[in-house]
PDB file of C-alpha atoms in Angstrom:
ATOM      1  CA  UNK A   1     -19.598  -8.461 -10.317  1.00  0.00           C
ATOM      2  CA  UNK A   2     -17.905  -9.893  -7.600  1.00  0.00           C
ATOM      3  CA  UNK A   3     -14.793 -10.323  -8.963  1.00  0.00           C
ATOM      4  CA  UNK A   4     -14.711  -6.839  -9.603  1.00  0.00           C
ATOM      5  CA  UNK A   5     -15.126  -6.418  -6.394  1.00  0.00           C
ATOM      6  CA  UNK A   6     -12.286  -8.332  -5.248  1.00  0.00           C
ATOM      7  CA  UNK A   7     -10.046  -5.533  -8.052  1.00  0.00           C
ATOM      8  CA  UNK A   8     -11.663  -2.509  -6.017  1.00  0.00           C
ATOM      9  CA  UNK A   9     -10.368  -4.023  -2.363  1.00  0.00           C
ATOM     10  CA  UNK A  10      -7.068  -4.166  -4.035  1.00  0.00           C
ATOM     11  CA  UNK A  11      -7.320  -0.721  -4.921  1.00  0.00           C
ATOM     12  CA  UNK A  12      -9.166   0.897  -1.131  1.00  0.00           C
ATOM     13  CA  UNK A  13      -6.599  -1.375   0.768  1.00  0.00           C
ATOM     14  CA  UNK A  14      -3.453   1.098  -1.318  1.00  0.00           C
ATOM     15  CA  UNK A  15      -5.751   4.100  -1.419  1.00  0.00           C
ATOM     16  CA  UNK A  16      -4.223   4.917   1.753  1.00  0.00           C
ATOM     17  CA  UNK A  17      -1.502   4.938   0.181  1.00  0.00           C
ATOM     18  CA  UNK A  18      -2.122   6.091  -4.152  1.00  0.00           C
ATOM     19  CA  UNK A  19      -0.869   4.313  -7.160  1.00  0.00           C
ATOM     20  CA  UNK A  20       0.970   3.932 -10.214  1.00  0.00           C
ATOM     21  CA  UNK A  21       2.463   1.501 -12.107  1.00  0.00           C
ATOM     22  CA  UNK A  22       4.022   0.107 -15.431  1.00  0.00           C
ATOM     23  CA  UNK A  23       3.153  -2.929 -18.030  1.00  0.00           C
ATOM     24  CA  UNK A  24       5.334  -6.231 -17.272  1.00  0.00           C
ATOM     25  CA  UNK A  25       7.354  -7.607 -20.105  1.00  0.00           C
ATOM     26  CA  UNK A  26       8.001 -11.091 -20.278  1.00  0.00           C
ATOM     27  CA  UNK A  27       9.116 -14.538 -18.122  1.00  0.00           C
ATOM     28  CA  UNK A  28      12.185 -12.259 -16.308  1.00  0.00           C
ATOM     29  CA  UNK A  29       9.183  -9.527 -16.238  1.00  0.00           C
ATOM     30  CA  UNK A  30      10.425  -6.171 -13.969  1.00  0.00           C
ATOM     31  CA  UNK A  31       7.406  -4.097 -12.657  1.00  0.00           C
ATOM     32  CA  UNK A  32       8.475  -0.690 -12.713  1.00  0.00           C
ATOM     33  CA  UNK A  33       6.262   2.539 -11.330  1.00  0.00           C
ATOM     34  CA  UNK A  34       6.536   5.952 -13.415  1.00  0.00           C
ATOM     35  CA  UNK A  35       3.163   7.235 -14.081  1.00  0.00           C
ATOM     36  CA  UNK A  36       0.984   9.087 -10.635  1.00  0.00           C
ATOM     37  CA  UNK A  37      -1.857   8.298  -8.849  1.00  0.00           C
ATOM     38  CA  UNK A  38      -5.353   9.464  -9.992  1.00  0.00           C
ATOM     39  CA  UNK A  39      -6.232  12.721  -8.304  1.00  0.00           C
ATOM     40  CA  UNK A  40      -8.960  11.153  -5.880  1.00  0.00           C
ATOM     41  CA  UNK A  41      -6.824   8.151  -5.112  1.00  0.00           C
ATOM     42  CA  UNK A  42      -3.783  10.505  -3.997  1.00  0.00           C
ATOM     43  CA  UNK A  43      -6.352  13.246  -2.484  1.00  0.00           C
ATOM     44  CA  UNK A  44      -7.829  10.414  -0.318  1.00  0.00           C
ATOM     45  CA  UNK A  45      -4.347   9.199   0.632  1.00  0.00           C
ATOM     46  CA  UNK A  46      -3.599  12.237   1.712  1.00  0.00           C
ATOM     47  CA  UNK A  47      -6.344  12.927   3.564  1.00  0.00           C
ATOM     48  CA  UNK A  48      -5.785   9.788   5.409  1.00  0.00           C
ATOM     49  CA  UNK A  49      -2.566   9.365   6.027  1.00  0.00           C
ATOM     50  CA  UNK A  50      -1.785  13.389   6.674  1.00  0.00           C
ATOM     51  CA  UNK A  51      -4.666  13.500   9.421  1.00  0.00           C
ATOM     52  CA  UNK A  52      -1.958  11.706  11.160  1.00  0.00           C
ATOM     53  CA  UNK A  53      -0.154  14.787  11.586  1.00  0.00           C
ATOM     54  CA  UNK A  54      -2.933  17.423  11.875  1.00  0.00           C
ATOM     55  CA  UNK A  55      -4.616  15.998  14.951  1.00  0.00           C
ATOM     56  CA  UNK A  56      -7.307  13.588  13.866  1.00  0.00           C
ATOM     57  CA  UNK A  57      -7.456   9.636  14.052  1.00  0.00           C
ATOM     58  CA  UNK A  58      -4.043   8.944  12.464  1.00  0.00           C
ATOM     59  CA  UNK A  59      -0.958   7.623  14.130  1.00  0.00           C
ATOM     60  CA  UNK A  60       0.106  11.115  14.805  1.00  0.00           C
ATOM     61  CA  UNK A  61      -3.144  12.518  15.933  1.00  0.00           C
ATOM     62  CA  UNK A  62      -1.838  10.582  19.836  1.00  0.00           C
ATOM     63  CA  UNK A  63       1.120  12.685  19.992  1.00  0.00           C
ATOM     64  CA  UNK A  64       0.163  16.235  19.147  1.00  0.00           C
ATOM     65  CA  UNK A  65      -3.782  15.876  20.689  1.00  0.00           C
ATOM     66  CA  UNK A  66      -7.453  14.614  19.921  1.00  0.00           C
ATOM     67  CA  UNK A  67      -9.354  17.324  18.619  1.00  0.00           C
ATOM     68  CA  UNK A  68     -13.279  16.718  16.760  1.00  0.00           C
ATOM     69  CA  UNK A  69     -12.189  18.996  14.379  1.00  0.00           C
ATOM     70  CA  UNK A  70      -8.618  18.638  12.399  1.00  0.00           C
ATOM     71  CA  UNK A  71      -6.301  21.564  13.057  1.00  0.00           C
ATOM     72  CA  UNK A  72      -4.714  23.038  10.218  1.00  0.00           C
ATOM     73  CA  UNK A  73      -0.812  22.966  10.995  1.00  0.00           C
ATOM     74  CA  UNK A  74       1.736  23.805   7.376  1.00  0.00           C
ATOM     75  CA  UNK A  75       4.085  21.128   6.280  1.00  0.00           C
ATOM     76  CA  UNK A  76       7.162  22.444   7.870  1.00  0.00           C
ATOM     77  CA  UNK A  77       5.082  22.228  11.524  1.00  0.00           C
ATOM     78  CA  UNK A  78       4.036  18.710  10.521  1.00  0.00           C
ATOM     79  CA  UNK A  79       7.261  17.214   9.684  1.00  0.00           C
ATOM     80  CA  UNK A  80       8.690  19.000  13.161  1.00  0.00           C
ATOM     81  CA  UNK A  81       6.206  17.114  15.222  1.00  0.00           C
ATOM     82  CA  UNK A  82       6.437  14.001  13.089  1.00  0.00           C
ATOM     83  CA  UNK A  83      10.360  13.947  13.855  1.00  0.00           C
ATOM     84  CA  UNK A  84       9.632  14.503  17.627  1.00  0.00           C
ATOM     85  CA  UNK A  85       7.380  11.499  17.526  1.00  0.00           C
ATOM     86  CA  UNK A  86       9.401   9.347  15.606  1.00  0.00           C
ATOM     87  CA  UNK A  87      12.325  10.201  17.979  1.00  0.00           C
ATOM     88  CA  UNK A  88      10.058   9.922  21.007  1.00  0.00           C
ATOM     89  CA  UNK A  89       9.073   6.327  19.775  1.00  0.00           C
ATOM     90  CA  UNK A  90      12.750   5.246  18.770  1.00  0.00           C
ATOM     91  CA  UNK A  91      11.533   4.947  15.244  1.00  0.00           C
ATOM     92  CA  UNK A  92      13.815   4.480  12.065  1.00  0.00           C
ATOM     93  CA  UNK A  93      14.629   8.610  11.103  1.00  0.00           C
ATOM     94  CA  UNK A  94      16.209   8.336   8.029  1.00  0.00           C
ATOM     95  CA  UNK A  95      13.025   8.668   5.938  1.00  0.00           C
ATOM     96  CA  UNK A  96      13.307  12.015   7.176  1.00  0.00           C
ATOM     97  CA  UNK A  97      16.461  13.401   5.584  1.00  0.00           C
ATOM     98  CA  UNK A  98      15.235  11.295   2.236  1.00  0.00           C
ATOM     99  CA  UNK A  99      15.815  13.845  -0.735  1.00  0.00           C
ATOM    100  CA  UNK A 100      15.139  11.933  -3.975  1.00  0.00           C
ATOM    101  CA  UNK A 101      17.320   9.395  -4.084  1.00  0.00           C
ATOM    102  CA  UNK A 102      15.538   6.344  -5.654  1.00  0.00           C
ATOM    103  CA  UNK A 103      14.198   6.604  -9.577  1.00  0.00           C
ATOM    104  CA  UNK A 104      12.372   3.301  -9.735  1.00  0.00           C
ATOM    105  CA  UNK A 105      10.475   0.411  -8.193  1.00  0.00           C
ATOM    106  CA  UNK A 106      11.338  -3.076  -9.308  1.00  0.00           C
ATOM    107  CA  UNK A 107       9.933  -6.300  -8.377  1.00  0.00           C
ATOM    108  CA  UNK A 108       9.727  -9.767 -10.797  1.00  0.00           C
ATOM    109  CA  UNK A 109       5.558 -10.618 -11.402  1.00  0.00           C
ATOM    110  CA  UNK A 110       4.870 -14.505 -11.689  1.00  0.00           C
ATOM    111  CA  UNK A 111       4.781 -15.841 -15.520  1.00  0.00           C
ATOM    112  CA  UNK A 112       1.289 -15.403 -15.563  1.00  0.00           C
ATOM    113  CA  UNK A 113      -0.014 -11.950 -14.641  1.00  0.00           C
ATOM    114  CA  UNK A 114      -0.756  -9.458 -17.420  1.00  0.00           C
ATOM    115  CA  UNK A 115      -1.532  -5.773 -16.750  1.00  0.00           C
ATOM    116  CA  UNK A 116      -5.299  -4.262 -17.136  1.00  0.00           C
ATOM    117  CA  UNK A 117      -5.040  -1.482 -19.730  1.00  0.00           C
ATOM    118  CA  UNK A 118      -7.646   0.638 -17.784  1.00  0.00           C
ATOM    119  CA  UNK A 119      -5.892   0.524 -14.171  1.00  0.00           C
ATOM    120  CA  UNK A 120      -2.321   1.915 -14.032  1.00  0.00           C
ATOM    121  CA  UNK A 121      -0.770  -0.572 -11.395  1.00  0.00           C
ATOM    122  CA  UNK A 122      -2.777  -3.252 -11.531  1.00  0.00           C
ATOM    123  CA  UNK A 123      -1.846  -7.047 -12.652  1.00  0.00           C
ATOM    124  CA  UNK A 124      -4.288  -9.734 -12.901  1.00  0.00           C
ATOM    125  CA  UNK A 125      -3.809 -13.516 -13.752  1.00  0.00           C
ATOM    126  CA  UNK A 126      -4.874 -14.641 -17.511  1.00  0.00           C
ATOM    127  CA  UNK A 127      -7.462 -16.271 -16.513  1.00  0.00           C
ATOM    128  CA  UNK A 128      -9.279 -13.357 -14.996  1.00  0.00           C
ATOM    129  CA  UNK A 129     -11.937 -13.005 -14.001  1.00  0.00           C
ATOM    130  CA  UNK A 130     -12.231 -16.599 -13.426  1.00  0.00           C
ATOM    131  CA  UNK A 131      -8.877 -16.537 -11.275  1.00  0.00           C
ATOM    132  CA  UNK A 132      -9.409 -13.116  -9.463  1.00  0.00           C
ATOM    133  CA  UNK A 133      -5.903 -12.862  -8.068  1.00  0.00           C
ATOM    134  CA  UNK A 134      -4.309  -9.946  -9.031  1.00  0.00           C
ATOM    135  CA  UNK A 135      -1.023  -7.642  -7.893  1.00  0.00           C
ATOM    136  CA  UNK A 136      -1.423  -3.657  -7.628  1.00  0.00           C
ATOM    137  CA  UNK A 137       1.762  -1.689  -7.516  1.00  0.00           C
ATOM    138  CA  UNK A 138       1.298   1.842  -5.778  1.00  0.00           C
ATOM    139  CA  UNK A 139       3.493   4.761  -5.027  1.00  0.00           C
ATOM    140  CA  UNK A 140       2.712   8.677  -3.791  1.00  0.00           C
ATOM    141  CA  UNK A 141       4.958  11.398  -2.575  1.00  0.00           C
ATOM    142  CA  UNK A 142       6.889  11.153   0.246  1.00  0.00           C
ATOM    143  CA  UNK A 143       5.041  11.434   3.984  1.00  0.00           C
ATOM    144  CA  UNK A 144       7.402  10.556   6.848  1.00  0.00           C
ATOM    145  CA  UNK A 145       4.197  10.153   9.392  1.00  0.00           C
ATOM    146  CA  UNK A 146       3.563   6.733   7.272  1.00  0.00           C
ATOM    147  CA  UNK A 147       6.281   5.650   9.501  1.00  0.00           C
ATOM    148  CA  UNK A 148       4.487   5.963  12.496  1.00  0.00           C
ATOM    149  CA  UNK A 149       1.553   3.606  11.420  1.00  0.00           C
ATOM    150  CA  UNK A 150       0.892   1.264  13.658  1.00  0.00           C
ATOM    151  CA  UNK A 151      -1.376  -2.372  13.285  1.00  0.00           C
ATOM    152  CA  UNK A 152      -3.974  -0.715  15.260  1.00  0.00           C
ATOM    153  CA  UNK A 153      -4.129   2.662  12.830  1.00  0.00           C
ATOM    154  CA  UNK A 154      -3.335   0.249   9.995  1.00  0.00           C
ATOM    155  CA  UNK A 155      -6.463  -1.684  10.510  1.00  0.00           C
ATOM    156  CA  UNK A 156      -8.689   1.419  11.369  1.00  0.00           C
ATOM    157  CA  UNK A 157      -8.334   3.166   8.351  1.00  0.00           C
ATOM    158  CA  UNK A 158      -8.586   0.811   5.704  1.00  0.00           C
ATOM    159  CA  UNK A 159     -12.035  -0.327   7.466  1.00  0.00           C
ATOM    160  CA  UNK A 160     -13.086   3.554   7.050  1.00  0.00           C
ATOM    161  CA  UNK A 161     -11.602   3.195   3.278  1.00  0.00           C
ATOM    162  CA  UNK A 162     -13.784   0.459   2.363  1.00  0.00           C
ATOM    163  CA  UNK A 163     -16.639   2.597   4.231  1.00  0.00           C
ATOM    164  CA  UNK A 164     -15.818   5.764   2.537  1.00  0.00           C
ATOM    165  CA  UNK A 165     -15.155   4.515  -0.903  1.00  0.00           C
ATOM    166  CA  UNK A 166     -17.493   1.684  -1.534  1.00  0.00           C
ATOM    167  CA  UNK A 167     -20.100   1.784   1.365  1.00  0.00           C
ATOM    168  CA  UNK A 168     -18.534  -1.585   2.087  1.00  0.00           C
ATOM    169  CA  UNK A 169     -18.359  -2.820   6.335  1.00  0.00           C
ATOM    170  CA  UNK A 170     -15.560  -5.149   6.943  1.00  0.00           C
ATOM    171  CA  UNK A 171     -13.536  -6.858   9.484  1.00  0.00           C
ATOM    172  CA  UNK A 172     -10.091  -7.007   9.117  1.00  0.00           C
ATOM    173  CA  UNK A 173      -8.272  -9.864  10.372  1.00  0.00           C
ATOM    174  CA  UNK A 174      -4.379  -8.770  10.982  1.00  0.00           C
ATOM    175  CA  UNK A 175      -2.052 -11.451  10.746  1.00  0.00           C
ATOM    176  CA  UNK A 176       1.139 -10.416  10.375  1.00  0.00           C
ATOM    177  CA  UNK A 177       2.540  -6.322  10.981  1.00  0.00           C
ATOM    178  CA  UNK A 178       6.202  -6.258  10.591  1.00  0.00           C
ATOM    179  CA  UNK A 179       9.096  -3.601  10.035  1.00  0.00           C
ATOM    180  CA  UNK A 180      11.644  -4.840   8.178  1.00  0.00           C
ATOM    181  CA  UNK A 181      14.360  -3.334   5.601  1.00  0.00           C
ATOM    182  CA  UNK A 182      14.037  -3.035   1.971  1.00  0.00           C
ATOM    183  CA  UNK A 183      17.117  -1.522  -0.307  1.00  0.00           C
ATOM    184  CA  UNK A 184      18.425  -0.206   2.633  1.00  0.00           C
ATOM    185  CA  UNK A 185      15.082   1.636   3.325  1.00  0.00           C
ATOM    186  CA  UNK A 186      12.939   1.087   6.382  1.00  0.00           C
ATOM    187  CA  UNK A 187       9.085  -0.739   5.344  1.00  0.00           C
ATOM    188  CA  UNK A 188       6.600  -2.589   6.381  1.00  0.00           C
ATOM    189  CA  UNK A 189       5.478  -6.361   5.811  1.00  0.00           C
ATOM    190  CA  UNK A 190       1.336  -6.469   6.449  1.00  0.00           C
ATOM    191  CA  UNK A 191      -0.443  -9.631   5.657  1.00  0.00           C
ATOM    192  CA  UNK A 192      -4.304  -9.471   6.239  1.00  0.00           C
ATOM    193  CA  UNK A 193      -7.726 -11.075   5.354  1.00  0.00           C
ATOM    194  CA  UNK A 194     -11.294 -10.113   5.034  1.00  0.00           C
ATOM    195  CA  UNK A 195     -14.960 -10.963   3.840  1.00  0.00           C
ATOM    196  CA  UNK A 196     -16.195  -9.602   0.853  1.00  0.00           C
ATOM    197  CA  UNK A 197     -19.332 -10.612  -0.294  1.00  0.00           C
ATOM    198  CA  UNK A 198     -18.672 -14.483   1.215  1.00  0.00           C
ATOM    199  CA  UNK A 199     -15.522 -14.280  -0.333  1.00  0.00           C
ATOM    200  CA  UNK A 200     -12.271 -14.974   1.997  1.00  0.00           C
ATOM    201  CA  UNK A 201      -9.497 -12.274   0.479  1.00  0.00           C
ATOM    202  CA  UNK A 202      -5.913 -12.025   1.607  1.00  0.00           C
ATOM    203  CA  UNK A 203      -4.371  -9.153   1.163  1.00  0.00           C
ATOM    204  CA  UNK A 204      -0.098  -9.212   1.397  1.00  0.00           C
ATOM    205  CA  UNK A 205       1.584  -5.814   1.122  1.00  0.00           C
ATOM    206  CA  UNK A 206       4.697  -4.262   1.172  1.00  0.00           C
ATOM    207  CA  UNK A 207       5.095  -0.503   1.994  1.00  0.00           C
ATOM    208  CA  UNK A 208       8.766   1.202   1.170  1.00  0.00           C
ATOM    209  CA  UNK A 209       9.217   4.394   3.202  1.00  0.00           C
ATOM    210  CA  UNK A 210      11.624   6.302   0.573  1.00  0.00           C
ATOM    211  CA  UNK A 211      12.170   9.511  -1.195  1.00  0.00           C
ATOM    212  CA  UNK A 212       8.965   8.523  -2.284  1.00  0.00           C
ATOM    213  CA  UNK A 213       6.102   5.824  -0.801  1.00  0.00           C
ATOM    214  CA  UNK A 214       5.968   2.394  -2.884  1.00  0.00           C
ATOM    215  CA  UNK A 215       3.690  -0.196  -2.508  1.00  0.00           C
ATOM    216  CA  UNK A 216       2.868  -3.579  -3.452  1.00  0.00           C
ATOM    217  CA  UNK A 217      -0.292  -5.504  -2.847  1.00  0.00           C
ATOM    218  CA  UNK A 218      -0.765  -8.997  -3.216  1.00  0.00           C
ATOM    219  CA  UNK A 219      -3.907 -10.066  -3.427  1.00  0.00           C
ATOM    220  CA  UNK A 220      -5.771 -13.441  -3.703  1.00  0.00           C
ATOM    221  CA  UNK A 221      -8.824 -15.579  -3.024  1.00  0.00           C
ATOM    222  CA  UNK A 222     -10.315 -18.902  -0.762  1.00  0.00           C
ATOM    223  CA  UNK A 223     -10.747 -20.107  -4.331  1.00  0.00           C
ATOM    224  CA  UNK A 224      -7.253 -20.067  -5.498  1.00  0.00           C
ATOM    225  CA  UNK A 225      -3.874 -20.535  -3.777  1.00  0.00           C
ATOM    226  CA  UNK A 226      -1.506 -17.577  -4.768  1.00  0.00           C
ATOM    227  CA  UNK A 227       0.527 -17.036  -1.676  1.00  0.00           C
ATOM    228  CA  UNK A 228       4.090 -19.238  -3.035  1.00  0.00           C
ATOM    229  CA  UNK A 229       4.356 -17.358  -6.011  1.00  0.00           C
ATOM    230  CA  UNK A 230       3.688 -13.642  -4.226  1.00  0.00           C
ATOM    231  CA  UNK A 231       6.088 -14.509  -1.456  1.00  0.00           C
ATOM    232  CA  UNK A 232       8.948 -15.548  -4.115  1.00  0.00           C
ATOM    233  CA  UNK A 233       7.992 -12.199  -5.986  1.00  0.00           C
ATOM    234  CA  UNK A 234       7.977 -10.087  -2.849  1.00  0.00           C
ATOM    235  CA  UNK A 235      11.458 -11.438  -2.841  1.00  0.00           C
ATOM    236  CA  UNK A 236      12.884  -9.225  -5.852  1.00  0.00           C
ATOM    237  CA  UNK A 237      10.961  -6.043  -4.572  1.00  0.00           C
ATOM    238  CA  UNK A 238      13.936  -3.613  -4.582  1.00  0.00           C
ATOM    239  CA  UNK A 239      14.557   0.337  -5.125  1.00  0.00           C
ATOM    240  CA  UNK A 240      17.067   1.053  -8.031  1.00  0.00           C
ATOM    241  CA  UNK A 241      18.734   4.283  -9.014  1.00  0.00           C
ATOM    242  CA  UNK A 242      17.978   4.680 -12.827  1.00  0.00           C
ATOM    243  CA  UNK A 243      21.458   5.457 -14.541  1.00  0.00           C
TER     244      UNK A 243
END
């Protein structure tokens, strides 16, 4: 039971985000992303992240104005403020003339992760659920007010996913927030940790801002040591045009 438990942190830590994925296939294994996200794991992402832009506790809600009630602005309005903002903060704006450019998401798994049949995404180690390690590649439709998350948003709304989704309270210990550069695409770098049930998880992911939002999440245990082999994976993340 508590294993699974470490599988559904995986899966609220991305829910901000939704998730898809593909099965690996052998040692030179490629991850790639086609299928989408369930409907409550996309509705909740989108719900999260777009309260950004409609006034409520996101990373956009600063800019346009703190309201107890969200205001209900259309998609062209949002992306008008959300460019203002990103200029305003000196932010990367290329995400915002992104027009379906990228077909897939590639990224090499270590030798010894095998997908679960039952979760679209999601990779776990062969000796599961002994080993509770596991990798969960995610990816939802494009929202240019991800690129305004900060470490403080960041850590405030997956502590109300956990709440929300598994009447779970948890601290989350931020150790690394970083922007860097993947494919030519701006991202972010987040390594975290938490408690779960006496259980120490740490929690590396990689968020692509794109023509589309892809995300990989690393996940391991104070049990077993996992971190080598998901840095040297994180390594071959890349976004591919599929000719």
């Amino acid at each position: 039971m508590r294993m699974k438990k470490v599988i559904l942190c995986a899966l609220a830590l991305t829910a901000l985000l939704g998730g898809c994925g593909k099965e690996p296939d052998a040692e030179e294994t490629m991850a790639q992303g086609n299928s989408t996200v369930e409907e409550t794991g996309q509705d909740s992402a989108e719900e999260n992240v777009g309260a950004a832009a409609e006034g409520g506790s996101g990373a956009v809600g600063e800019g346009v104005g703190q309201h107890s009630e969200k205001l209900e602005i259309d998609e062209a309005t949002k992306k008008e403020l959300t460019t203002q903002l990103l200029m305003e903060n000196e932010l990367d704006l290329s995400i915002v003339a992104e027009e379906g450019t990228t077909d897939r998401c590639t990224f090499a798994l270590p030798e010894d992760f095998i997908e679960v049949e039952d979760i679209p995404g999601m990779y776990v180690t062969k000796r599961y659920p002994i080993d509770a390690s596991n990798i969960y590649y995610a990816e939802m439709e494009k929202d240019i007010s991800m690129q305004l998350m900060t470490e403080e948003t960041y850590v405030q709304q997956i502590e109300e996913n956990f709440r929300t989704l598994y009447d779970m309270e948890i601290d989350v210990n931020l150790q690394s927030f970083e922007k860097i550069r993947i494919s030519g695409h701006p991202a972010f770098r987040i390594l975290c940790s938490y408690m779960v049930d006496g259980v120490e998880i740490t929690q590396l992911e990689y968020v692509i801002n794109a023509d589309k939002s892809y995300v990989v999440t690393y996940s391991q245990t104070d049990e077993y040591y996992r971190m080598d082999e998901f840095e040297a994976s994180a390594a071959t993340i890349a976004l591919e045009l599929d000719n």
